[in-house]
CSV table of C-alpha atoms in Angstrom, one decimal:
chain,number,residue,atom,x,y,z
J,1,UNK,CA,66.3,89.7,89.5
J,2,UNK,CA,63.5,87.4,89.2
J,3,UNK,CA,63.6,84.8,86.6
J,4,UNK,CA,61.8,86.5,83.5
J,5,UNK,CA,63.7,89.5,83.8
J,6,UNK,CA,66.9,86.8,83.7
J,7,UNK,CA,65.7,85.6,80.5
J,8,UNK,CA,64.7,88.8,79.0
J,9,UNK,CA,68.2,90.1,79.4
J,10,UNK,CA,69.2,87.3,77.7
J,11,UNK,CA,67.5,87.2,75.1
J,12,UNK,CA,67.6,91.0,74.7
J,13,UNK,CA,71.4,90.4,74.5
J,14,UNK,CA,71.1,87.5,72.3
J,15,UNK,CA,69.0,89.8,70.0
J,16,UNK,CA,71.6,92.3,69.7
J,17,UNK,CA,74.7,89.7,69.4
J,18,UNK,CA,72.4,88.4,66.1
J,19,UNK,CA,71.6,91.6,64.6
J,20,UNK,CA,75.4,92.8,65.0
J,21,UNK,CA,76.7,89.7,63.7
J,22,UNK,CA,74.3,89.8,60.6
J,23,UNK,CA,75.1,93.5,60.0
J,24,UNK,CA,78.9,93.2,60.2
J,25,UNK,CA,79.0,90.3,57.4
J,26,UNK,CA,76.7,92.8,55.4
J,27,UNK,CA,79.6,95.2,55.5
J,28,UNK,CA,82.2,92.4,54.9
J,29,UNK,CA,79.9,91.9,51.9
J,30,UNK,CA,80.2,95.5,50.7
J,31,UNK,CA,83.8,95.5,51.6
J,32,UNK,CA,84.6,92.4,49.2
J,33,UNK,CA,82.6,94.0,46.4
J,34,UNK,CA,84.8,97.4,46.8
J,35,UNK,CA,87.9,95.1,46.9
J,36,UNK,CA,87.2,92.9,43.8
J,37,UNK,CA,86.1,96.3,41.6
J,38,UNK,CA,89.2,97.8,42.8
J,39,UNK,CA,91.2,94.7,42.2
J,40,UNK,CA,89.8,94.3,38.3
J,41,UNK,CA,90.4,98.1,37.5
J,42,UNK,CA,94.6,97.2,38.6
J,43,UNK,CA,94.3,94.2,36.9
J,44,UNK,CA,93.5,96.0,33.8
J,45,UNK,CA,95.9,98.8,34.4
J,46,UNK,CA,98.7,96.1,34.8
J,47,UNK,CA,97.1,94.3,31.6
J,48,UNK,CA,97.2,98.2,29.7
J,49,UNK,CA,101.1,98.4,30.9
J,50,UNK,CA,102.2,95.1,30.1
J,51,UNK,CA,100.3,94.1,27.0
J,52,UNK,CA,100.5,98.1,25.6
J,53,UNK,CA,96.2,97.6,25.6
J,54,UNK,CA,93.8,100.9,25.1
J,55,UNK,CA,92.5,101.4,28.8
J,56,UNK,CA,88.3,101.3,28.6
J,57,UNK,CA,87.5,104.5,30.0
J,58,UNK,CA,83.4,103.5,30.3
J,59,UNK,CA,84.6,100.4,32.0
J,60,UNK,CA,86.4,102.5,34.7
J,61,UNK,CA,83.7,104.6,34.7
J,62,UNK,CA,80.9,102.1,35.6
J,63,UNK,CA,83.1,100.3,38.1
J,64,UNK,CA,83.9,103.5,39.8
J,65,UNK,CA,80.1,104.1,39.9
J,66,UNK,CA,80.1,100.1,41.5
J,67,UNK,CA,82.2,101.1,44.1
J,68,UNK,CA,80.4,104.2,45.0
J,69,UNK,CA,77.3,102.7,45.1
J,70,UNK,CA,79.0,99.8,47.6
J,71,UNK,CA,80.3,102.8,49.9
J,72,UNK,CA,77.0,104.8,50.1
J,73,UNK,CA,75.0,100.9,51.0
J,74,UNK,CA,77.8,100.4,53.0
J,75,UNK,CA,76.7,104.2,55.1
J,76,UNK,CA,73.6,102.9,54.6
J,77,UNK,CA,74.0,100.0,56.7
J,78,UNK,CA,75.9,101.8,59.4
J,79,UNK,CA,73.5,104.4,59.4
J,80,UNK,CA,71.3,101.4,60.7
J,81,UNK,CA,73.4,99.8,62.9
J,82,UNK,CA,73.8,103.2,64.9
J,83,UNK,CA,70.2,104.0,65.4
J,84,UNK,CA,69.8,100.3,66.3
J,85,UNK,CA,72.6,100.8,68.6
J,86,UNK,CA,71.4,103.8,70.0
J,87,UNK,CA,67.6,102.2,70.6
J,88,UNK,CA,69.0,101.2,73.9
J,89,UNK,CA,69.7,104.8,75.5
J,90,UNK,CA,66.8,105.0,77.2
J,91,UNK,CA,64.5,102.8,78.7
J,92,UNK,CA,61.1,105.3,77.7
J,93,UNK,CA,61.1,107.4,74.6
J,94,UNK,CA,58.9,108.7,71.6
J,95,UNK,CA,59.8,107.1,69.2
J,96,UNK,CA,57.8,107.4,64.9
J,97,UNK,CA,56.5,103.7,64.9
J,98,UNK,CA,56.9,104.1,61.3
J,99,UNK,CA,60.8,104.6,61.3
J,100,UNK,CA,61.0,101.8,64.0
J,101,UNK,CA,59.5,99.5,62.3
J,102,UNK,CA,61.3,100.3,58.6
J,103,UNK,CA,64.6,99.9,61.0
J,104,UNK,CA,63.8,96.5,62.2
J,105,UNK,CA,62.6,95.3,58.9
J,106,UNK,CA,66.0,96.5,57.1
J,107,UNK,CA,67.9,94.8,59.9
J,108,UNK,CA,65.8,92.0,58.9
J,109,UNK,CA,66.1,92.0,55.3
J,110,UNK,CA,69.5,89.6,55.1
J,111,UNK,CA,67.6,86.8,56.7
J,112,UNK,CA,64.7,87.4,54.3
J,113,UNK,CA,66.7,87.1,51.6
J,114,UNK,CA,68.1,83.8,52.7
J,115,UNK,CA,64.6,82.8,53.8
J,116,UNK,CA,63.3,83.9,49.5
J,117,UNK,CA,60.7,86.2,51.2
J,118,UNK,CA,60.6,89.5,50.3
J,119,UNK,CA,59.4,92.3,53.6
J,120,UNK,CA,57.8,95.2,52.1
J,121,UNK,CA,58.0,98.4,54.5
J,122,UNK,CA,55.0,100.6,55.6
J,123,UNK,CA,53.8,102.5,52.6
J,124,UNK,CA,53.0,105.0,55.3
J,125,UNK,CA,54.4,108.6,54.6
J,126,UNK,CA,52.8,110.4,58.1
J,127,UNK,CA,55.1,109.3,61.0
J,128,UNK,CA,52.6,107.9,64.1
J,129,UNK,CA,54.3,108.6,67.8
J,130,UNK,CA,54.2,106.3,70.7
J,131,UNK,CA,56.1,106.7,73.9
J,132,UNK,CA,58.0,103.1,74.7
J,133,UNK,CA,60.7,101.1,75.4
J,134,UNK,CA,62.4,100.9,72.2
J,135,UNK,CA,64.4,98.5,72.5
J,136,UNK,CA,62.0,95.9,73.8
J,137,UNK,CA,59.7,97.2,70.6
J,138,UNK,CA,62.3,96.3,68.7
J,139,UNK,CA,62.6,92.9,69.7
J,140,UNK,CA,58.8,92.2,69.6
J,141,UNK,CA,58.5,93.2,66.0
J,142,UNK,CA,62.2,91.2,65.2
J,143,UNK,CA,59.9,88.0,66.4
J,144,UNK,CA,56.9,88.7,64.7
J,145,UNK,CA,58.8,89.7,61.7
J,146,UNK,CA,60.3,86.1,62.2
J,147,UNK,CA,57.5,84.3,62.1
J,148,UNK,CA,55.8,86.0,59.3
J,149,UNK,CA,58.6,85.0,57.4
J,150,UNK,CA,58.3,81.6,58.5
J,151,UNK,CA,54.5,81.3,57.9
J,152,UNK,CA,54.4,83.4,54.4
J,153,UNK,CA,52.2,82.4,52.0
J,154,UNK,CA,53.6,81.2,48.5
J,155,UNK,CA,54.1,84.7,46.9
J,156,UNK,CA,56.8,84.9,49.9
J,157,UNK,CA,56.0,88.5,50.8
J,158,UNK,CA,55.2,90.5,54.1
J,159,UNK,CA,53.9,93.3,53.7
J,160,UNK,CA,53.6,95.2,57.0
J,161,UNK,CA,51.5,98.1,57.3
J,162,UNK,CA,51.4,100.6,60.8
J,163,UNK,CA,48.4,102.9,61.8
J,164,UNK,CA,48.2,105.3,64.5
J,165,UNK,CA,44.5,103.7,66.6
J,166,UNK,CA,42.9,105.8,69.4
J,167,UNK,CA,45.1,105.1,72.4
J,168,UNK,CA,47.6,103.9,70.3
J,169,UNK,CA,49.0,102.5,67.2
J,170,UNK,CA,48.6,99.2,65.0
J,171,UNK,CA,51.3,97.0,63.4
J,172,UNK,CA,50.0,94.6,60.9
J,173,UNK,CA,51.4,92.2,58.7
J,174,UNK,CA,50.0,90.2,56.0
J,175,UNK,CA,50.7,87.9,53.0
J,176,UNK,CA,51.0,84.6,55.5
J,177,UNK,CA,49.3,81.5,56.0
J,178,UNK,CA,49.8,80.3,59.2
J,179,UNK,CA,48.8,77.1,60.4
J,180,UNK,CA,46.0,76.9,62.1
J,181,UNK,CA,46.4,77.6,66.2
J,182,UNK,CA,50.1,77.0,65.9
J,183,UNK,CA,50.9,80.5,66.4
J,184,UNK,CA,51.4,80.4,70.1
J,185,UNK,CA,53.2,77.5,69.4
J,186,UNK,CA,55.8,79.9,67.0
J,187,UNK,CA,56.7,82.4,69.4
J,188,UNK,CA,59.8,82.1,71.5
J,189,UNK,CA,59.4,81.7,75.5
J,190,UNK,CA,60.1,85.7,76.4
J,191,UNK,CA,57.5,86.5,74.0
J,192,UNK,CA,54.7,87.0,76.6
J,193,UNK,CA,57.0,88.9,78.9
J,194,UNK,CA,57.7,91.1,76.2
J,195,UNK,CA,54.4,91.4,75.3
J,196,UNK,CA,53.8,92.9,78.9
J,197,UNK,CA,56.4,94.8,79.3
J,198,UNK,CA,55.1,96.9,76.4
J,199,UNK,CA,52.0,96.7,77.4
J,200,UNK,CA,51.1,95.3,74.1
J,201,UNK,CA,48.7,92.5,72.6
J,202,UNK,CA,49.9,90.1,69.8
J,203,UNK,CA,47.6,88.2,68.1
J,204,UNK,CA,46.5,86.9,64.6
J,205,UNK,CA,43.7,87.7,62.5
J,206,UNK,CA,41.7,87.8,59.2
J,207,UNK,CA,41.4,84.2,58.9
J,208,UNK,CA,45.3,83.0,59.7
J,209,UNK,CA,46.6,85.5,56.9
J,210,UNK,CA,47.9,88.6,59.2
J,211,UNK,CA,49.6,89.0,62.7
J,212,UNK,CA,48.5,92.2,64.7
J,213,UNK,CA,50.8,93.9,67.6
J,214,UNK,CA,48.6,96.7,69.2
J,215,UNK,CA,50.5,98.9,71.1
J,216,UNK,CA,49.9,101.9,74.1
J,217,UNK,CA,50.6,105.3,72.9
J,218,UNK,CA,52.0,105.6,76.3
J,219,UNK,CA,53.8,103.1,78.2
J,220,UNK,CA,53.0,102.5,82.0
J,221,UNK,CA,55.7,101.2,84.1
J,222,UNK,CA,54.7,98.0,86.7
J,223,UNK,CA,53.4,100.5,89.4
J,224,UNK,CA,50.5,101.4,86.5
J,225,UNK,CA,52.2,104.8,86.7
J,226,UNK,CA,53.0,106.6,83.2
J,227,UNK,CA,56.6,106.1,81.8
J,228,UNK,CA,59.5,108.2,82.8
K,1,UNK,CA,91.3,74.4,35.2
K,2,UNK,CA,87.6,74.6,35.6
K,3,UNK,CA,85.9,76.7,38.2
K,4,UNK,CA,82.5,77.1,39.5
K,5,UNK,CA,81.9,80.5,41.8
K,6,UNK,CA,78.1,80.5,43.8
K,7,UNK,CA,77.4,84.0,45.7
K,8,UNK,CA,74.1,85.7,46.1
K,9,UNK,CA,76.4,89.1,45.9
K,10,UNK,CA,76.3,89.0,41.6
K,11,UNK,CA,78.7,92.1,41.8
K,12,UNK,CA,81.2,90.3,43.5
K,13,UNK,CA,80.7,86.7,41.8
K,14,UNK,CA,81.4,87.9,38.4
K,15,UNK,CA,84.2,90.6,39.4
K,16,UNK,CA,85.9,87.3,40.8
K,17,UNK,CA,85.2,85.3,38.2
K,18,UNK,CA,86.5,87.6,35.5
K,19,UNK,CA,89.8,88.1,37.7
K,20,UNK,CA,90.3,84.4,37.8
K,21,UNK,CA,89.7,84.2,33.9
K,22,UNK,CA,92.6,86.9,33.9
K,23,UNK,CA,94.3,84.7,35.3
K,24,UNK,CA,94.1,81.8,33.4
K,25,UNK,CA,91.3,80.0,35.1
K,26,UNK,CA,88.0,79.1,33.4
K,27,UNK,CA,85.5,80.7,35.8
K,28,UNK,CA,82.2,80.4,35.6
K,29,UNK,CA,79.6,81.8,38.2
K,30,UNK,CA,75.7,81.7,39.5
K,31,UNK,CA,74.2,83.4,42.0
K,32,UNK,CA,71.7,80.8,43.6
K,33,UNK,CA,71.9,77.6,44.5
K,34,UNK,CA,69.7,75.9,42.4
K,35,UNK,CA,71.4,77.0,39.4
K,36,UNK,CA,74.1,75.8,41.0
K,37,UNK,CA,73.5,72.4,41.0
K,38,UNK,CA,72.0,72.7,37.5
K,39,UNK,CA,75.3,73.5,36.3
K,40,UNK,CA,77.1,71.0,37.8
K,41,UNK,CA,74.4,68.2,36.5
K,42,UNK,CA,75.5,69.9,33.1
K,43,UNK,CA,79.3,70.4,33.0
K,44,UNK,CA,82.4,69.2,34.8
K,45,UNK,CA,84.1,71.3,37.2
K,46,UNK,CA,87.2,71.1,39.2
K,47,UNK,CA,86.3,73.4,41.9
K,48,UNK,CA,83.6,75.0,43.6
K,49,UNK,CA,83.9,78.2,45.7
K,50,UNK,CA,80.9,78.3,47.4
K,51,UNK,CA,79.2,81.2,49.8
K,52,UNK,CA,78.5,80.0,53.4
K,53,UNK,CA,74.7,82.1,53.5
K,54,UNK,CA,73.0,81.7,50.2
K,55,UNK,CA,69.5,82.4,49.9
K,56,UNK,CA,67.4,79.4,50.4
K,57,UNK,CA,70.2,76.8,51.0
K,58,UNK,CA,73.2,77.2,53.1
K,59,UNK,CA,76.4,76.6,51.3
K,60,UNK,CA,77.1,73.5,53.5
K,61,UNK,CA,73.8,72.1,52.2
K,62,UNK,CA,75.1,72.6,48.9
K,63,UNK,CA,78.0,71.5,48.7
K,64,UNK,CA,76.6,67.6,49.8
K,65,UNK,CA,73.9,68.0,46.7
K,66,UNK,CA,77.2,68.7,44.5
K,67,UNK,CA,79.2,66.2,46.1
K,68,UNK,CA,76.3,63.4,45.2
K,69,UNK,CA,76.5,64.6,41.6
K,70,UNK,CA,80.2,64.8,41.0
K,71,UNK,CA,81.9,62.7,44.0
K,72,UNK,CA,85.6,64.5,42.7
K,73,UNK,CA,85.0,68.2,43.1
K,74,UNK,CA,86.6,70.2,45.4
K,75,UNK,CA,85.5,72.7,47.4
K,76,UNK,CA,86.6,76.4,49.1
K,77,UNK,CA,84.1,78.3,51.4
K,78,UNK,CA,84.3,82.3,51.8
K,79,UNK,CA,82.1,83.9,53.9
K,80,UNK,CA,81.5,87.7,55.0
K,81,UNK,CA,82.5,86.7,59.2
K,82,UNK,CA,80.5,83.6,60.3
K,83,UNK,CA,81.0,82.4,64.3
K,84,UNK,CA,83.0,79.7,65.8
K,85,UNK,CA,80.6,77.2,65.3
K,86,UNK,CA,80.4,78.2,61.4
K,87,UNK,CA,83.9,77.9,60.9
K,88,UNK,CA,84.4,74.5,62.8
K,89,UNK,CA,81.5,73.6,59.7
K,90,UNK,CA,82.9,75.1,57.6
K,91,UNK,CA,86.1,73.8,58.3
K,92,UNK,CA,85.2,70.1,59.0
K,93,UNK,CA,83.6,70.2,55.7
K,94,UNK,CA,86.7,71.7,53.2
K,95,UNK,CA,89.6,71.8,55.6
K,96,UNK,CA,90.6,75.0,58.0
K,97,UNK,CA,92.8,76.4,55.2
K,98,UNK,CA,89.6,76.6,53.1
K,99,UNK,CA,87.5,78.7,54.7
K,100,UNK,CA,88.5,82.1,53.8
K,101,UNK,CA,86.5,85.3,55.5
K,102,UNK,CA,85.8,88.2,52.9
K,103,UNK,CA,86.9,90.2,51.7
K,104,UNK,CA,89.8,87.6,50.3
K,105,UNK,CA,92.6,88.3,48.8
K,106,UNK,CA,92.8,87.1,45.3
K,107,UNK,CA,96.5,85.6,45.8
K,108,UNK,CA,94.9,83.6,48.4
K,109,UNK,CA,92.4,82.0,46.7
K,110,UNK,CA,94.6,81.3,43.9
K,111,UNK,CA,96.9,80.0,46.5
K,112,UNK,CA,94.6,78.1,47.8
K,113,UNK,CA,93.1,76.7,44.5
K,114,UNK,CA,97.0,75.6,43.4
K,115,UNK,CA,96.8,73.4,47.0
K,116,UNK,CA,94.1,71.7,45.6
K,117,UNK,CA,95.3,70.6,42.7
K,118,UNK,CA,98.6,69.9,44.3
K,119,UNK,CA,96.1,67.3,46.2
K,120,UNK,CA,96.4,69.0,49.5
K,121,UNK,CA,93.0,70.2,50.2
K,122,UNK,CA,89.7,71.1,49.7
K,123,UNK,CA,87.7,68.0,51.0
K,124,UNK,CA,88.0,66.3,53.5
């Protein structure tokens, strides 16, 4: 294995330790919510049967609504972790850019939040198709996703936009100020070979303020042959 | 007793703080940090249960601010499933018995928080 197919495996696997770690304490998050709600509503029971109290049937009723709001973020988040999981079944597929990208950005949305910066998802209701390596995609967008978080300008919002491009398709993001020429600088060490892999081009533009990732609608494998 | 609760999850702060008050504690709760440390620049408190990932600041961070403003509070960390090298923080900072993974049991934490004021935890 030559050296930055080494490090891509390791970083590919460090990318999926991070996001399965983050999305496990999101459901231990949901799971402490469902236990406290439960917990108050036998706390009161046991309060109604001691003290002889009127049980509050809207209180019962809103914390039952808690708790099923809890379970369905709770599917929510699984739902996510399973089409993140399966994003490594194959090496090549068609995959909606769109969807993709609203996937990594919701698998990103914890670290926003402790970041204070706010990623708003493609707006964009048509799906755009692109054959790839999905899993490498994923990665890609995790770091530039990263770094627009760490370069955002004061209103602390990304917003990230994705258009299909003849030849291919376009993922912007915006609301940053990065410092000027430092973005090399910002981007981890398998960055370019990720970059190649996917046949992709990462740059920044519109004065510092956005970060572009153009992409192949089709992805050619290292004998410049089309994808499997 | 006087106890301060800081977890970005609101629903889950003030569902624990109003068990606690059911119990006889007097719980109070905020779900940032800054707020946080307003409150305890404001009032005295006996405790602080403290989040490991808050937004902005992580709970470790925190809990050194609060410390420089009232030198005698203790402290308990929860967290939702932090790795080894969380939990040595974690635990270095408020004692191995003190870091409690959610979801946590309610009799825990209250077993925990009697420790405390036994004077057998809760800081180092």
């Amino acid at each position: 294995m030559k050296e930055e197919e080494r490090i891509l495996a390791r970083r590919g696997l460090e990318f999926f330790g991070k996001v399965s770690a983050s999305i496990s304490h999101e459901i231990k998050n949901v799971f402490a919510i469902v236990g406290e709600s439960s917990g108050l509503m036998e706390d009161l029971l046991l309060m109604h049967s001691k003290k002889g109290t009127t049980v509050d049937a809207e209180r019962f009723l809103t914390l039952l609504a808690r708790i099923r709001k809890h379970v369905n973020r709770g599917d929510e988040i699984v739902k996510c972790m399973n089409r993140f999981a399966h994003s490594v079944d194959e090496p090549v597929k068609v995959v909606d850019l769109v969807e993709l990208t609203r996937l990594v950005l919701s698998l990103a949305s914890r670290f926003a939040a402790l970041q204070g910066v706010a990623l708003e998802p493609p707006p964009e209701e048509k799906g755009v198709a692109l054959e790839t390596d999905p899993f490498l995609l994923e990665q890609l967008l995790w770091i530039s996703v990263h770094v627009a978080m760490a370069a955002c300008d004061d209103a602390k919002r990304v917003f990230v936009h994705v258009k299909g491009k003849p030849g291919g398709a376009e993922i912007v993001l915006s609301g940053l100020r990065l410092p000027p020429s430092s973005f090399p600088e910002m981007l981890p060490t398998e960055t370019k070979t990720l970059v190649k892999s996917l046949g992709a081009q990462l740059s920044t533009d519109g004065g510092e303020s956005r970060i572009r990732l153009l992409l192949p609608s089709r992805l050619k494998d290292e004998r410049g042959e089309a994808g499997q | 007793m006087r106890v301060l609760l800081v977890d970005d999850e609101i629903e889950l702060v003030s569902t624990l703080a109003e068990r606690l008050a059911m119990r006889d504690i007097e719980a109070e709760w905020t779900s940032t940090a800054e707020e946080a440390l307003e409150l305890v620049r404001r009032n005295r408190y006996d405790l602080a249960v403290l989040d490991v990932k808050i937004p902005r600041m992580s709970g470790l961070v925190l809990k050194k601010k609060m410390e420089e403003i009232q030198p005698s509070l203790h402290f308990i960390f929860m967290t939702g499933h932090g790795s080894e090298k969380d939990f040595a923080q974690g635990a270095a900072e408020a004692g191995a018995g003190f870091y409690l993974v959610k979801p946590v049991k309610i009799e825990l934490l209250m077993e925990r928080m009697e420790e405390i004021f036994r004077g057998q935890g809760g800081q180092e």
